[in-house]
Amino acid sequence: MFEFKNLVIDNFGKAGKKVILKLDIKNHTIEIYDVLPDSETLYFLANFFEIFDPKFSENIISKIINSNNLNDVLNAMKKAWDLDDVLYDENNFEIEFSNNTFYFPIYSKTAGSLGTVILKGNLNSEFIINFLAISDAITSILEGFILKMRVSELLYSTLEALSKALTKKINVDEKLQKEIENKIINLGEKFNIPKDILKIASKIYDLGKIGIPDYVFSKKELSKEDLEILNKHVEYGYEILSKIEDIPDQILKAVLYHHEKKDGSGPLKVKDVPLLAQIIGIVLEVVENKTPIDALQGKYDEKLIEGMKKNG
């Protein structure tokens, strides 16, 4: 319910008791009670006061829909409305407008409260009403990205636990492993691979080694048969990870092909090697195997070789 002057619009059948938002528009004080009215009612209110701005929503919905992740959505909102900042707080669930800052809670019918979007800038009551008039559409889009982010965080935690189990099994040099992870992430970012993908891939590319017998790792020198067994780890890793719902295909292919080379000299003899797999492979060659970069000509994309020369 909201009221102003002597007019009361009750969209819920009965008047609320708690004022959750108070706005001043053209010398009228609007009080919104208990829960927000629907967008249709707010749209009516914006038109009633002749403050509805069609340009406010123009292009913003399409820009948000075409975003890749939650940060892209927040940046699109910031740019479209010329705000100082747009943030997301997963722990705050209260609606509030004060000191040029608007806290707008995101609520999902299936998942419940999902946190709050915080808009900062030269805000006024007209902005808030226009925002609320299209808030149903914005909420629906934000809900999808927030839930996707939470799934990604859960996936990362699960894979990180598996990575730690692998580290204990094969007695990895943690300092060397950290260097490898950092170089994979740094090189990958230069080729516009999302950081969340790189963080996961850099930790679990060798996950399939969990399925390799312990005696292989205890040997100082490996026989031809031992190498054949060890090379199976890429297939084991692919099989393990492919059973995890929502894991990106980009990561699956990186795990399967990270020992492949463009000249077909890898264990699987594949020549069409995905970029992320090549990034992991070239970092392993240079950092772990101490292979001179110039010796890798023809085995990896030239741009990756140049990238390693500049930042290796």
mmCIF file of C-alpha atoms in Angstrom:
data_model
loop_
_atom_site.group_PDB
_atom_site.id
_atom_site.type_symbol
_atom_site.label_atom_id
_atom_site.label_comp_id
_atom_site.label_asym_id
_atom_site.label_seq_id
_atom_site.Cartn_x
_atom_site.Cartn_y
_atom_site.Cartn_z
ATOM 1 C CA MET A 1 0.000 0.000 0.000
ATOM 2 C CA PHE A 2 1.122 3.566 -0.554
ATOM 3 C CA GLU A 3 -0.563 6.887 0.145
ATOM 4 C CA PHE A 4 -0.036 10.535 -0.645
ATOM 5 C CA LYS A 5 -2.045 13.607 0.254
ATOM 6 C CA ASN A 6 -5.651 12.348 0.644
ATOM 7 C CA LEU A 7 -5.378 9.523 -1.866
ATOM 8 C CA VAL A 8 -4.689 5.972 -0.731
ATOM 9 C CA ILE A 9 -3.880 3.168 -3.168
ATOM 10 C CA ASP A 10 -4.057 -0.216 -1.483
ATOM 11 C CA ASN A 11 -2.862 -2.987 -3.761
ATOM 12 C CA PHE A 12 -3.008 -5.701 -1.109
ATOM 13 C CA GLY A 13 -6.554 -5.566 0.247
ATOM 14 C CA LYS A 14 -5.670 -3.946 3.553
ATOM 15 C CA ALA A 15 -3.521 -1.109 4.777
ATOM 16 C CA GLY A 16 -0.033 -1.928 5.971
ATOM 17 C CA LYS A 17 1.429 -0.778 9.260
ATOM 18 C CA LYS A 18 5.153 -0.339 8.692
ATOM 19 C CA VAL A 19 6.481 2.349 6.366
ATOM 20 C CA ILE A 20 9.350 0.801 4.390
ATOM 21 C CA LEU A 21 9.956 3.666 1.971
ATOM 22 C CA LYS A 22 9.193 7.377 2.113
ATOM 23 C CA LEU A 23 9.589 9.464 -1.046
ATOM 24 C CA ASP A 24 9.034 13.164 -1.713
ATOM 25 C CA ILE A 25 7.649 13.962 -5.159
ATOM 26 C CA LYS A 26 6.478 17.419 -6.207
ATOM 27 C CA ASN A 27 5.743 18.513 -2.637
ATOM 28 C CA HIS A 28 3.896 15.283 -1.864
ATOM 29 C CA THR A 29 5.156 12.664 0.545
ATOM 30 C CA ILE A 30 4.577 9.111 -0.634
ATOM 31 C CA GLU A 31 4.682 6.406 2.008
ATOM 32 C CA ILE A 32 5.015 2.793 0.891
ATOM 33 C CA TYR A 33 3.975 0.234 3.494
ATOM 34 C CA ASP A 34 5.117 -3.304 4.338
ATOM 35 C CA VAL A 35 5.770 -4.642 0.854
ATOM 36 C CA LEU A 36 6.272 -3.018 -2.503
ATOM 37 C CA PRO A 37 3.273 -2.571 -4.805
ATOM 38 C CA ASP A 38 3.526 -4.375 -8.131
ATOM 39 C CA SER A 39 5.205 -2.723 -11.108
ATOM 40 C CA GLU A 40 1.876 -1.936 -12.775
ATOM 41 C CA THR A 41 0.755 0.140 -9.782
ATOM 42 C CA LEU A 42 4.110 1.900 -9.567
ATOM 43 C CA TYR A 43 3.953 2.604 -13.299
ATOM 44 C CA PHE A 44 0.553 4.235 -12.704
ATOM 45 C CA LEU A 45 2.052 6.332 -9.921
ATOM 46 C CA ALA A 46 4.941 7.504 -12.120
ATOM 47 C CA ASN A 47 2.485 8.541 -14.836
ATOM 48 C CA PHE A 48 0.142 10.178 -12.328
ATOM 49 C CA PHE A 49 2.938 12.530 -11.293
ATOM 50 C CA GLU A 50 4.153 12.823 -14.890
ATOM 51 C CA ILE A 51 7.619 11.656 -13.923
ATOM 52 C CA PHE A 52 7.771 8.415 -15.912
ATOM 53 C CA ASP A 53 10.813 8.520 -18.203
ATOM 54 C CA PRO A 54 10.721 6.045 -21.140
ATOM 55 C CA LYS A 55 14.471 6.532 -21.621
ATOM 56 C CA PHE A 56 15.051 5.205 -18.104
ATOM 57 C CA SER A 57 14.384 1.641 -19.173
ATOM 58 C CA GLU A 58 15.435 2.085 -22.803
ATOM 59 C CA ASN A 59 18.140 -0.478 -23.667
ATOM 60 C CA ILE A 60 18.865 -1.321 -20.005
ATOM 61 C CA ILE A 61 16.904 -4.601 -20.008
ATOM 62 C CA SER A 62 18.540 -5.817 -23.231
ATOM 63 C CA LYS A 63 21.982 -4.872 -21.904
ATOM 64 C CA ILE A 64 21.374 -6.769 -18.673
ATOM 65 C CA ILE A 65 20.010 -9.856 -20.445
ATOM 66 C CA ASN A 66 23.084 -9.988 -22.694
ATOM 67 C CA SER A 67 25.478 -9.797 -19.734
ATOM 68 C CA ASN A 68 27.768 -12.736 -18.968
ATOM 69 C CA ASN A 69 27.711 -12.567 -15.182
ATOM 70 C CA LEU A 70 26.467 -10.585 -12.185
ATOM 71 C CA ASN A 71 29.338 -8.075 -12.313
ATOM 72 C CA ASP A 72 28.494 -7.303 -15.949
ATOM 73 C CA VAL A 73 24.876 -6.662 -14.932
ATOM 74 C CA LEU A 74 25.882 -4.270 -12.147
ATOM 75 C CA ASN A 75 28.293 -2.421 -14.450
ATOM 76 C CA ALA A 76 25.589 -2.123 -17.135
ATOM 77 C CA MET A 77 23.203 -0.567 -14.607
ATOM 78 C CA LYS A 78 25.900 1.829 -13.402
ATOM 79 C CA LYS A 79 26.726 2.973 -16.932
ATOM 80 C CA ALA A 80 23.141 3.211 -18.209
ATOM 81 C CA TRP A 81 21.986 5.365 -15.298
ATOM 82 C CA ASP A 82 25.258 7.260 -14.783
ATOM 83 C CA LEU A 83 25.577 6.158 -11.151
ATOM 84 C CA ASP A 84 28.594 6.371 -8.875
ATOM 85 C CA ASP A 85 28.402 2.662 -8.124
ATOM 86 C CA VAL A 86 26.133 -0.398 -8.167
ATOM 87 C CA LEU A 87 26.984 -3.163 -5.701
ATOM 88 C CA TYR A 88 25.583 -6.480 -4.525
ATOM 89 C CA ASP A 89 25.372 -7.481 -0.848
ATOM 90 C CA GLU A 90 24.270 -11.062 -0.246
ATOM 91 C CA ASN A 91 23.766 -10.461 3.493
ATOM 92 C CA ASN A 92 21.462 -7.425 3.434
ATOM 93 C CA PHE A 93 17.708 -7.841 2.845
ATOM 94 C CA GLU A 94 16.204 -4.450 3.793
ATOM 95 C CA ILE A 95 14.823 -1.809 1.449
ATOM 96 C CA GLU A 96 16.036 1.704 2.228
ATOM 97 C CA PHE A 97 16.648 5.059 0.566
ATOM 98 C CA SER A 98 18.943 7.558 2.273
ATOM 99 C CA ASN A 99 22.015 9.692 1.565
ATOM 100 C CA ASN A 100 21.778 9.179 -2.208
ATOM 101 C CA THR A 101 21.914 5.418 -1.712
ATOM 102 C CA PHE A 102 19.090 3.011 -2.561
ATOM 103 C CA TYR A 103 19.052 -0.517 -1.137
ATOM 104 C CA PHE A 104 16.799 -2.786 -3.190
ATOM 105 C CA PRO A 105 16.269 -6.378 -1.950
ATOM 106 C CA ILE A 106 16.107 -9.220 -4.484
ATOM 107 C CA TYR A 107 13.521 -11.862 -3.669
ATOM 108 C CA SER A 108 13.039 -15.166 -5.488
ATOM 109 C CA LYS A 109 9.789 -17.133 -5.263
ATOM 110 C CA THR A 110 11.800 -20.358 -5.344
ATOM 111 C CA ALA A 111 15.003 -19.468 -3.465
ATOM 112 C CA GLY A 112 13.762 -16.766 -1.077
ATOM 113 C CA SER A 113 15.827 -13.676 -0.220
ATOM 114 C CA LEU A 114 18.931 -13.357 -2.386
ATOM 115 C CA GLY A 115 20.467 -10.200 -0.951
ATOM 116 C CA THR A 116 20.344 -6.561 -1.969
ATOM 117 C CA VAL A 117 21.422 -4.445 -4.915
ATOM 118 C CA ILE A 118 22.874 -1.123 -3.747
ATOM 119 C CA LEU A 119 22.660 1.880 -6.073
ATOM 120 C CA LYS A 120 24.786 4.935 -5.266
ATOM 121 C CA GLY A 121 24.759 8.302 -6.988
ATOM 122 C CA ASN A 122 22.806 11.498 -7.415
ATOM 123 C CA LEU A 123 19.497 9.745 -6.747
ATOM 124 C CA ASN A 124 16.103 11.299 -6.105
ATOM 125 C CA SER A 125 12.545 10.117 -5.568
ATOM 126 C CA GLU A 126 11.778 10.286 -9.298
ATOM 127 C CA PHE A 127 14.649 7.881 -9.982
ATOM 128 C CA ILE A 128 13.387 5.460 -7.321
ATOM 129 C CA ILE A 129 9.841 5.404 -8.722
ATOM 130 C CA ASN A 130 11.102 4.846 -12.274
ATOM 131 C CA PHE A 131 13.375 2.061 -11.022
ATOM 132 C CA LEU A 132 10.562 0.397 -9.078
ATOM 133 C CA ALA A 133 8.285 0.592 -12.124
ATOM 134 C CA ILE A 134 10.609 -1.813 -13.981
ATOM 135 C CA SER A 135 11.874 -3.661 -10.903
ATOM 136 C CA ASP A 136 10.025 -6.916 -11.672
ATOM 137 C CA ALA A 137 11.998 -7.357 -14.885
ATOM 138 C CA ILE A 138 15.285 -6.375 -13.228
ATOM 139 C CA THR A 139 14.639 -8.728 -10.301
ATOM 140 C CA SER A 140 13.913 -11.650 -12.618
ATOM 141 C CA ILE A 141 17.189 -11.153 -14.488
ATOM 142 C CA LEU A 142 19.275 -10.552 -11.358
ATOM 143 C CA GLU A 143 17.830 -13.683 -9.751
ATOM 144 C CA GLY A 144 19.216 -15.836 -12.558
ATOM 145 C CA PHE A 145 22.708 -14.362 -12.327
ATOM 146 C CA ILE A 146 22.817 -14.503 -8.514
ATOM 147 C CA LEU A 147 21.774 -18.172 -8.451
ATOM 148 C CA LYS A 148 24.302 -18.943 -11.193
ATOM 149 C CA MET A 149 27.021 -17.230 -9.140
ATOM 150 C CA ARG A 150 26.114 -19.293 -6.073
ATOM 151 C CA VAL A 151 26.276 -22.520 -8.084
ATOM 152 C CA SER A 152 29.706 -21.458 -9.392
ATOM 153 C CA GLU A 153 30.940 -20.794 -5.848
ATOM 154 C CA LEU A 154 29.702 -24.210 -4.708
ATOM 155 C CA LEU A 155 31.308 -25.846 -7.733
ATOM 156 C CA TYR A 156 34.610 -24.080 -7.044
ATOM 157 C CA SER A 157 34.586 -25.205 -3.395
ATOM 158 C CA THR A 158 33.912 -28.804 -4.438
ATOM 159 C CA LEU A 159 36.668 -28.831 -7.045
ATOM 160 C CA GLU A 160 39.112 -27.125 -4.693
ATOM 161 C CA ALA A 161 38.521 -29.918 -2.162
ATOM 162 C CA LEU A 162 39.232 -32.505 -4.872
ATOM 163 C CA SER A 163 42.376 -30.596 -5.833
ATOM 164 C CA LYS A 164 43.635 -30.706 -2.239
ATOM 165 C CA ALA A 165 42.996 -34.450 -2.117
ATOM 166 C CA LEU A 166 45.070 -34.855 -5.290
ATOM 167 C CA THR A 167 47.895 -32.724 -3.845
ATOM 168 C CA LYS A 168 48.187 -35.095 -0.887
ATOM 169 C CA LYS A 169 48.090 -38.176 -3.116
ATOM 170 C CA ILE A 170 50.914 -37.202 -5.477
ATOM 171 C CA ASN A 171 52.970 -35.080 -3.052
ATOM 172 C CA VAL A 172 52.898 -31.877 -5.106
ATOM 173 C CA ASP A 173 55.406 -29.062 -4.536
ATOM 174 C CA GLU A 174 52.908 -26.448 -3.311
ATOM 175 C CA LYS A 175 55.134 -23.471 -4.188
ATOM 176 C CA LEU A 176 55.597 -24.751 -7.745
ATOM 177 C CA GLN A 177 51.889 -25.518 -8.070
ATOM 178 C CA LYS A 178 50.967 -21.998 -6.967
ATOM 179 C CA GLU A 179 53.334 -20.552 -9.574
ATOM 180 C CA ILE A 180 51.703 -22.704 -12.261
ATOM 181 C CA GLU A 181 48.198 -21.634 -11.190
ATOM 182 C CA ASN A 182 49.139 -17.931 -11.217
ATOM 183 C CA LYS A 183 50.740 -18.132 -14.661
ATOM 184 C CA ILE A 184 47.722 -19.959 -16.114
ATOM 185 C CA ILE A 185 45.401 -17.273 -14.730
ATOM 186 C CA ASN A 186 47.613 -14.354 -15.825
ATOM 187 C CA LEU A 187 48.122 -15.705 -19.346
ATOM 188 C CA GLY A 188 44.470 -16.682 -19.734
ATOM 189 C CA GLU A 189 43.218 -13.237 -18.711
ATOM 190 C CA LYS A 190 45.289 -11.692 -21.501
ATOM 191 C CA PHE A 191 43.177 -13.717 -23.938
ATOM 192 C CA ASN A 192 39.867 -12.735 -22.313
ATOM 193 C CA ILE A 193 39.107 -16.068 -20.663
ATOM 194 C CA PRO A 194 36.871 -15.420 -17.605
ATOM 195 C CA LYS A 195 38.801 -15.481 -14.342
ATOM 196 C CA ASP A 196 36.368 -17.867 -12.637
ATOM 197 C CA ILE A 197 36.997 -20.397 -15.425
ATOM 198 C CA LEU A 198 40.764 -19.928 -15.095
ATOM 199 C CA LYS A 199 40.707 -20.302 -11.295
ATOM 200 C CA ILE A 200 38.956 -23.656 -11.546
ATOM 201 C CA ALA A 201 40.926 -24.981 -14.530
ATOM 202 C CA SER A 202 44.280 -24.025 -12.982
ATOM 203 C CA LYS A 203 43.528 -26.187 -9.953
ATOM 204 C CA ILE A 204 41.951 -29.304 -11.422
ATOM 205 C CA TYR A 205 43.558 -29.912 -14.839
ATOM 206 C CA ASP A 206 45.364 -32.971 -13.398
ATOM 207 C CA LEU A 207 42.420 -34.208 -11.316
ATOM 208 C CA GLY A 208 42.395 -37.535 -13.176
ATOM 209 C CA LYS A 209 45.661 -38.485 -11.468
ATOM 210 C CA ILE A 210 43.461 -39.507 -8.537
ATOM 211 C CA GLY A 211 42.734 -42.625 -10.613
ATOM 212 C CA ILE A 212 46.410 -43.467 -11.250
ATOM 213 C CA PRO A 213 47.963 -46.202 -9.037
ATOM 214 C CA ASP A 214 50.191 -44.841 -6.250
ATOM 215 C CA TYR A 215 53.234 -46.855 -7.343
ATOM 216 C CA VAL A 216 53.519 -44.775 -10.532
ATOM 217 C CA PHE A 217 54.180 -41.624 -8.496
ATOM 218 C CA SER A 218 56.734 -43.328 -6.260
ATOM 219 C CA LYS A 219 59.032 -44.224 -9.181
ATOM 220 C CA LYS A 220 61.985 -42.028 -10.117
ATOM 221 C CA GLU A 221 61.939 -43.258 -13.716
ATOM 222 C CA LEU A 222 58.848 -44.390 -15.583
ATOM 223 C CA SER A 223 58.758 -47.253 -18.055
ATOM 224 C CA LYS A 224 56.833 -47.084 -21.321
ATOM 225 C CA GLU A 225 53.983 -48.972 -19.641
ATOM 226 C CA ASP A 226 54.023 -46.552 -16.690
ATOM 227 C CA LEU A 227 53.776 -43.577 -19.060
ATOM 228 C CA GLU A 228 50.818 -45.154 -20.825
ATOM 229 C CA ILE A 229 49.081 -45.551 -17.464
ATOM 230 C CA LEU A 230 49.947 -41.977 -16.423
ATOM 231 C CA ASN A 231 48.660 -40.545 -19.708
ATOM 232 C CA LYS A 232 45.244 -41.991 -18.881
ATOM 233 C CA HIS A 233 44.799 -39.270 -16.240
ATOM 234 C CA VAL A 234 43.343 -36.826 -18.774
ATOM 235 C CA GLU A 235 40.559 -39.257 -19.642
ATOM 236 C CA TYR A 236 39.943 -40.098 -15.987
ATOM 237 C CA GLY A 237 39.713 -36.392 -15.156
ATOM 238 C CA TYR A 238 37.271 -35.799 -17.994
ATOM 239 C CA GLU A 239 35.097 -38.725 -16.868
ATOM 240 C CA ILE A 240 35.033 -37.537 -13.236
ATOM 241 C CA LEU A 241 34.216 -33.921 -14.053
ATOM 242 C CA SER A 242 31.657 -34.677 -16.773
ATOM 243 C CA LYS A 243 29.450 -36.184 -14.069
ATOM 244 C CA ILE A 244 29.290 -32.833 -12.244
ATOM 245 C CA GLU A 245 26.234 -30.846 -13.301
ATOM 246 C CA ASP A 246 26.818 -27.326 -14.668
ATOM 247 C CA ILE A 247 30.584 -27.651 -15.083
ATOM 248 C CA PRO A 248 31.588 -25.517 -18.103
ATOM 249 C CA ASP A 249 32.486 -27.401 -21.275
ATOM 250 C CA GLN A 250 35.542 -25.152 -21.585
ATOM 251 C CA ILE A 251 36.966 -26.707 -18.406
ATOM 252 C CA LEU A 252 36.142 -30.269 -19.476
ATOM 253 C CA LYS A 253 38.027 -29.828 -22.757
ATOM 254 C CA ALA A 254 40.971 -28.197 -20.986
ATOM 255 C CA VAL A 255 41.270 -31.203 -18.666
ATOM 256 C CA LEU A 256 41.073 -33.662 -21.570
ATOM 257 C CA TYR A 257 43.422 -31.869 -23.972
ATOM 258 C CA HIS A 258 45.966 -29.992 -21.835
ATOM 259 C CA HIS A 259 48.819 -32.303 -22.931
ATOM 260 C CA GLU A 260 47.920 -32.046 -26.630
ATOM 261 C CA LYS A 261 49.918 -29.987 -29.123
ATOM 262 C CA LYS A 262 49.061 -28.422 -32.462
ATOM 263 C CA ASP A 263 51.479 -30.706 -34.294
ATOM 264 C CA GLY A 264 49.634 -33.787 -33.011
ATOM 265 C CA SER A 265 52.487 -34.932 -30.774
ATOM 266 C CA GLY A 266 50.356 -35.196 -27.623
ATOM 267 C CA PRO A 267 49.155 -38.491 -26.082
ATOM 268 C CA LEU A 268 45.752 -38.313 -27.818
ATOM 269 C CA LYS A 269 47.248 -37.107 -31.143
ATOM 270 C CA VAL A 270 44.744 -34.221 -31.313
ATOM 271 C CA LYS A 271 45.765 -31.194 -33.403
ATOM 272 C CA ASP A 272 42.758 -28.908 -32.906
ATOM 273 C CA VAL A 273 43.539 -27.977 -29.297
ATOM 274 C CA PRO A 274 41.254 -25.488 -27.437
ATOM 275 C CA LEU A 275 42.906 -22.266 -26.272
ATOM 276 C CA LEU A 276 42.526 -22.926 -22.535
ATOM 277 C CA ALA A 277 44.064 -26.390 -22.914
ATOM 278 C CA GLN A 278 46.996 -24.832 -24.792
ATOM 279 C CA ILE A 279 47.459 -22.230 -22.054
ATOM 280 C CA ILE A 280 47.694 -24.922 -19.376
ATOM 281 C CA GLY A 281 49.975 -27.007 -21.581
ATOM 282 C CA ILE A 282 52.465 -24.266 -22.414
ATOM 283 C CA VAL A 283 52.687 -23.142 -18.774
ATOM 284 C CA LEU A 284 53.400 -26.728 -17.686
ATOM 285 C CA GLU A 285 56.082 -27.095 -20.360
ATOM 286 C CA VAL A 286 57.874 -23.890 -19.367
ATOM 287 C CA VAL A 287 57.416 -23.867 -15.581
ATOM 288 C CA GLU A 288 57.298 -27.558 -14.659
ATOM 289 C CA ASN A 289 59.309 -29.226 -17.437
ATOM 290 C CA LYS A 290 61.730 -26.287 -17.919
ATOM 291 C CA THR A 291 61.312 -26.504 -21.697
ATOM 292 C CA PRO A 292 62.858 -23.513 -23.537
ATOM 293 C CA ILE A 293 60.091 -21.413 -25.070
ATOM 294 C CA ASP A 294 61.704 -21.409 -28.516
ATOM 295 C CA ALA A 295 61.564 -25.220 -28.523
ATOM 296 C CA LEU A 296 57.760 -24.987 -28.429
ATOM 297 C CA GLN A 297 57.418 -23.334 -31.847
ATOM 298 C CA GLY A 298 54.769 -25.120 -33.905
ATOM 299 C CA LYS A 299 53.365 -26.899 -30.865
ATOM 300 C CA TYR A 300 51.295 -23.993 -29.504
ATOM 301 C CA ASP A 301 49.639 -20.896 -30.972
ATOM 302 C CA GLU A 302 52.218 -18.241 -31.762
ATOM 303 C CA LYS A 303 50.328 -15.678 -29.669
ATOM 304 C CA LEU A 304 50.716 -17.916 -26.599
ATOM 305 C CA ILE A 305 54.435 -18.337 -27.205
ATOM 306 C CA GLU A 306 54.799 -14.555 -27.476
ATOM 307 C CA GLY A 307 52.713 -14.152 -24.324
ATOM 308 C CA MET A 308 54.989 -16.513 -22.405
ATOM 309 C CA LYS A 309 58.084 -14.701 -23.674
ATOM 310 C CA LYS A 310 56.748 -11.371 -22.422
ATOM 311 C CA ASN A 311 55.433 -12.619 -19.102
ATOM 312 C CA GLY A 312 57.203 -15.935 -18.548
#
